[in-house]
mmCIF file of C-alpha atoms in Angstrom:
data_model
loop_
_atom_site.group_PDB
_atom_site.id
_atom_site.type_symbol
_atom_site.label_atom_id
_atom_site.label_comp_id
_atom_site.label_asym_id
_atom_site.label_seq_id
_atom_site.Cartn_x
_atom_site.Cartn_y
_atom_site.Cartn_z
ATOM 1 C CA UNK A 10 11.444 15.275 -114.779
ATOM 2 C CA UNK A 11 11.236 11.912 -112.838
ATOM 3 C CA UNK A 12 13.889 10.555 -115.296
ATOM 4 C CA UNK A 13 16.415 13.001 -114.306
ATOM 5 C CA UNK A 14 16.099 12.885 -110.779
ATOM 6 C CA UNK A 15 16.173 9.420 -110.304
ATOM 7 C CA UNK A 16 19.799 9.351 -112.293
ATOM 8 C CA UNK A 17 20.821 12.301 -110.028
ATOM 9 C CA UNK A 18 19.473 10.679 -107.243
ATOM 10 C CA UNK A 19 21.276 7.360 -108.163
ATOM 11 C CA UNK A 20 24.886 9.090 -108.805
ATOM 12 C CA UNK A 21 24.813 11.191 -105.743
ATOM 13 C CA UNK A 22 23.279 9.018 -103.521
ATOM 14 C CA UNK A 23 19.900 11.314 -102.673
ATOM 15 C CA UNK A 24 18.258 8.703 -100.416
ATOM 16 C CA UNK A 25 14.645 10.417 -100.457
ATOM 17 C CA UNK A 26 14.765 11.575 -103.786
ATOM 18 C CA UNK A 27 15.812 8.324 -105.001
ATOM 19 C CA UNK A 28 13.183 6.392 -103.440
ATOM 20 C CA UNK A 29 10.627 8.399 -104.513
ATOM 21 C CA UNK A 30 11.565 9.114 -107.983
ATOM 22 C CA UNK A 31 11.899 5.453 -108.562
ATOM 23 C CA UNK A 32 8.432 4.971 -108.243
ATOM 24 C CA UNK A 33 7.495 7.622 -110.548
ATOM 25 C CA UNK A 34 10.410 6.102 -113.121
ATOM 26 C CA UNK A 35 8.620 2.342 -112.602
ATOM 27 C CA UNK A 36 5.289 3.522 -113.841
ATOM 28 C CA UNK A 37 7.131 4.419 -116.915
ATOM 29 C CA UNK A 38 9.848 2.103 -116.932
ATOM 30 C CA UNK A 39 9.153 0.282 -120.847
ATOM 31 C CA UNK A 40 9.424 3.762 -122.057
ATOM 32 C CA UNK A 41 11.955 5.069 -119.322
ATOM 33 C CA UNK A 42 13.646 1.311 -120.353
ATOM 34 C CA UNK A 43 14.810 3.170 -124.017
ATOM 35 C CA UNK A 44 16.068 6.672 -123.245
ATOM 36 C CA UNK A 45 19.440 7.806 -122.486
ATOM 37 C CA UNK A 46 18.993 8.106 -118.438
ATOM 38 C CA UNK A 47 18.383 4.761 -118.279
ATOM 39 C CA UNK A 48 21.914 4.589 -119.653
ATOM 40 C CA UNK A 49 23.542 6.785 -117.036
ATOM 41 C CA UNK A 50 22.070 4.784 -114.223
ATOM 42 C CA UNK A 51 24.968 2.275 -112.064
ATOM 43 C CA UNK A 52 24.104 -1.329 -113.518
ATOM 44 C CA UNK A 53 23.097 -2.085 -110.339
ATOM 45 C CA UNK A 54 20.097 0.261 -110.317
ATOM 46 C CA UNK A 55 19.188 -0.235 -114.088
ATOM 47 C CA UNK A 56 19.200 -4.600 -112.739
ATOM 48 C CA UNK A 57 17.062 -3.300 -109.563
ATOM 49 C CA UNK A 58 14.608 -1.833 -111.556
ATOM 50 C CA UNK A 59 14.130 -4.429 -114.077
ATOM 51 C CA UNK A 60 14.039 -7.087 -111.638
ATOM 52 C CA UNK A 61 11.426 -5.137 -109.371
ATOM 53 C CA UNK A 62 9.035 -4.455 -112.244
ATOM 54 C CA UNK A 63 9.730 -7.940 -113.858
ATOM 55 C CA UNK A 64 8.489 -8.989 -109.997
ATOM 56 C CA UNK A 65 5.178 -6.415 -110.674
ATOM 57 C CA UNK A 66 4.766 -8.250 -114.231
ATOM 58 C CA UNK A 67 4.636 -11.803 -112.451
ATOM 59 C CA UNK A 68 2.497 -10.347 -110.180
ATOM 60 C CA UNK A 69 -0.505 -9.535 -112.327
ATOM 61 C CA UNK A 70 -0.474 -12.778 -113.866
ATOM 62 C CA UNK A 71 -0.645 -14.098 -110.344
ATOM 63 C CA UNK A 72 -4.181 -12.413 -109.847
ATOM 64 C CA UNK A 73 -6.246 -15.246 -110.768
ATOM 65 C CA UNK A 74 -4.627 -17.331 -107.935
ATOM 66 C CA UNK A 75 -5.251 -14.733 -105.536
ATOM 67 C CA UNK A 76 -9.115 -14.546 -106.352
ATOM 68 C CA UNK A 77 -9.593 -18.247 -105.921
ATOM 69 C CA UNK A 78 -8.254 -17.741 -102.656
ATOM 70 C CA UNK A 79 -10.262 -14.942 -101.538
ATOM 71 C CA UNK A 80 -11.125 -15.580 -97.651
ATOM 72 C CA UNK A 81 -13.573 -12.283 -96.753
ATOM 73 C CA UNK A 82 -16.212 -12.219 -94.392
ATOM 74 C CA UNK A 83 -18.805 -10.501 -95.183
ATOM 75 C CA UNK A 84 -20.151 -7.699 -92.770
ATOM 76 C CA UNK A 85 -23.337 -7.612 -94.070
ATOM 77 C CA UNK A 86 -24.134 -11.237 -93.391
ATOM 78 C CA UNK A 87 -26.163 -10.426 -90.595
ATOM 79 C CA UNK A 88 -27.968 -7.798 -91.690
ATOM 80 C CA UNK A 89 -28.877 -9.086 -95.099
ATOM 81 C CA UNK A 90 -28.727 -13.559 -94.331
ATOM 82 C CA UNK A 91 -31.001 -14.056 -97.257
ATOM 83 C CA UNK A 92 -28.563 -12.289 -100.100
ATOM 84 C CA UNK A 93 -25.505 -12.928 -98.146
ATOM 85 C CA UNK A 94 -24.519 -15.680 -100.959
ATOM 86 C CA UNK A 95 -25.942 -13.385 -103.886
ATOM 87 C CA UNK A 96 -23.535 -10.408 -102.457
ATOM 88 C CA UNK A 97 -20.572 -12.555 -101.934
ATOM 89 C CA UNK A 98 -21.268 -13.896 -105.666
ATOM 90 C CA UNK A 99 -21.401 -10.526 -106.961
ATOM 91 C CA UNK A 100 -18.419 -8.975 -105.131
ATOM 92 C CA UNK A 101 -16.228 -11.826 -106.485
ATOM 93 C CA UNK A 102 -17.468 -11.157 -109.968
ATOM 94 C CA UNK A 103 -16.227 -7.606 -109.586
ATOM 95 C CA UNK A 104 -13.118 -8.258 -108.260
ATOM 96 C CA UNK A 105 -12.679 -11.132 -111.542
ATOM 97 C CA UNK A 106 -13.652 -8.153 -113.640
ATOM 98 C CA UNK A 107 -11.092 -6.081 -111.950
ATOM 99 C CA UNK A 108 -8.030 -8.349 -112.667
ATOM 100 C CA UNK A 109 -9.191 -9.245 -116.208
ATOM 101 C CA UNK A 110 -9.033 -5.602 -116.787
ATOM 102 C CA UNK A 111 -5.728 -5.476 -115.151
ATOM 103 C CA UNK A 112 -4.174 -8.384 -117.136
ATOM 104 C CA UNK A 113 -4.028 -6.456 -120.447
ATOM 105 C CA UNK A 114 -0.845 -5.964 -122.869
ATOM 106 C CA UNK A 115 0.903 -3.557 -122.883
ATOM 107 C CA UNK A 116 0.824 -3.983 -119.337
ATOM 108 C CA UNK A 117 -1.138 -1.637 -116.714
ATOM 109 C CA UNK A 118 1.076 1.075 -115.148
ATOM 110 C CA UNK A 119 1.240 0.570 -111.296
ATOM 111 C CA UNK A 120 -0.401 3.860 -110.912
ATOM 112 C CA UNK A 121 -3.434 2.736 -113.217
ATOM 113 C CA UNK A 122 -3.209 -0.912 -111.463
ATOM 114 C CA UNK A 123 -3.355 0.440 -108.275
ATOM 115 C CA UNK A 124 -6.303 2.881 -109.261
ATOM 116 C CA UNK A 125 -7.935 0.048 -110.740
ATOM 117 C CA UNK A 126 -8.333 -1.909 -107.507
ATOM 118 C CA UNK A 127 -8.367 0.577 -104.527
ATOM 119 C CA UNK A 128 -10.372 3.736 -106.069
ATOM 120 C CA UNK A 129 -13.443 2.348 -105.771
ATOM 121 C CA UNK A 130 -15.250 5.560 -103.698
ATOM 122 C CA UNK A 131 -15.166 7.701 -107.248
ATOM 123 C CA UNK A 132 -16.417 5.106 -109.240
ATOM 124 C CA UNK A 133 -19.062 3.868 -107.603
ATOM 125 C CA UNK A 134 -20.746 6.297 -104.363
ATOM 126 C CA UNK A 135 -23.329 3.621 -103.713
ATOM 127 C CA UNK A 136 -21.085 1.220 -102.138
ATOM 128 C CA UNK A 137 -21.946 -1.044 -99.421
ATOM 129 C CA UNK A 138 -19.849 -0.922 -96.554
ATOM 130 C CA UNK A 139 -19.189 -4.228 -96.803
ATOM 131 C CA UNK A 140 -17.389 -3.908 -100.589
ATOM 132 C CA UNK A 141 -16.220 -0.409 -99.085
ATOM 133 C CA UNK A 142 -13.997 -3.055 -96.342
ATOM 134 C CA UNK A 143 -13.421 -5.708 -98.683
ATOM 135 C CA UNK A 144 -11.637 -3.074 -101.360
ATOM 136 C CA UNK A 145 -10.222 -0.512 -99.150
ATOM 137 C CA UNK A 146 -9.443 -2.959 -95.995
ATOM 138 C CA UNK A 147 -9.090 -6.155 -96.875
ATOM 139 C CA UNK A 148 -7.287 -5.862 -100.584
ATOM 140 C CA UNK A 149 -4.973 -3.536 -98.705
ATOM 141 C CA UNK A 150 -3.468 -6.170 -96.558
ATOM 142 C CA UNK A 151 -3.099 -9.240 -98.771
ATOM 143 C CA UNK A 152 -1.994 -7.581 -101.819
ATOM 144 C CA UNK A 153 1.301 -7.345 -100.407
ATOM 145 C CA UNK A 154 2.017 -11.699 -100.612
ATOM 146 C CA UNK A 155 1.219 -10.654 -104.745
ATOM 147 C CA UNK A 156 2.441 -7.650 -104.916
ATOM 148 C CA UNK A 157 5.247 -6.869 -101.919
ATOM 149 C CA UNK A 158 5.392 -4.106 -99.971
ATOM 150 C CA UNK A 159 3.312 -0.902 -101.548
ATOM 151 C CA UNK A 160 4.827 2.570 -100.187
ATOM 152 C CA UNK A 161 2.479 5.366 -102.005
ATOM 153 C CA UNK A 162 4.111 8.833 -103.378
ATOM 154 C CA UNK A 163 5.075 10.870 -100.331
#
């Protein structure tokens, strides 16, 4: 139970448990937000955890300023001149596909957000290497202006 570790973890001061638990406990945290443990946390951890997924919140609706600013260069520009401009067109119509589908309500877990934008292998086998880098290499590094630092489940 996520819930009850991260309360443990928060009273007795369980570093590594706390950490992780906390990210299990934000992809749940509206629901988490109503139950008794999140009662039993210190204020200070119930206010960190608001504020940090109130910063996640902000940060979705920011998407639409981070795909106007999309700087990527293409790999395949050299081996493909001629579509280079179709490709680039197409890739940024995915990724504007990809945030409209993360800027539903209720709002996207992180875990489903995340999936959303960097699982792209599974849901697609056919990719070029150049949307291969642009989602798995490129995303990587400047989600974190939109998004802060991202430390995955150990």
């Amino acid at each position: 139970n996520p819930s009850l570790a991260f309360v443990l973890a928060d009273r007795f001061r369980f570093p590594y448990v706390y950490k992780e638990s906390s990210k299990l406990v934000l992809d749940i945290l509206p629901t988490f937000h109503q139950t008794q443990y999140f009662q039993q946390l210190t204020p200070q951890t119930g206010l960190l955890l608001l504020s940090r997924y109130f910063e996640y919140v902000t940060s979705i609706g920011k998407l639409k300023s981070f795909d106007a600013h999309l700087t990527f260069e293409h790999t395949c520009a050299t081996q493909f001149s001629t579509d280079r401009l179709t490709h680039a067109k197409q890739l940024k119509q995915d990724f504007s596909h990809r945030i409209t589908s993360a800027q539903v309500h209720p709002i996207l877990a992180p875990s489903k957000c995340f999936k959303l934008f960097f699982e792209m292998n599974q849901q697609n086998p056919s990719l070029h290497s150049c949307e291969e880098l642009f989602f798995e290499k490129y995303l990587t590094k400047n989600f974190s202006e939109y998004f802060g630092k991202f430390e995955p489940l150990e």
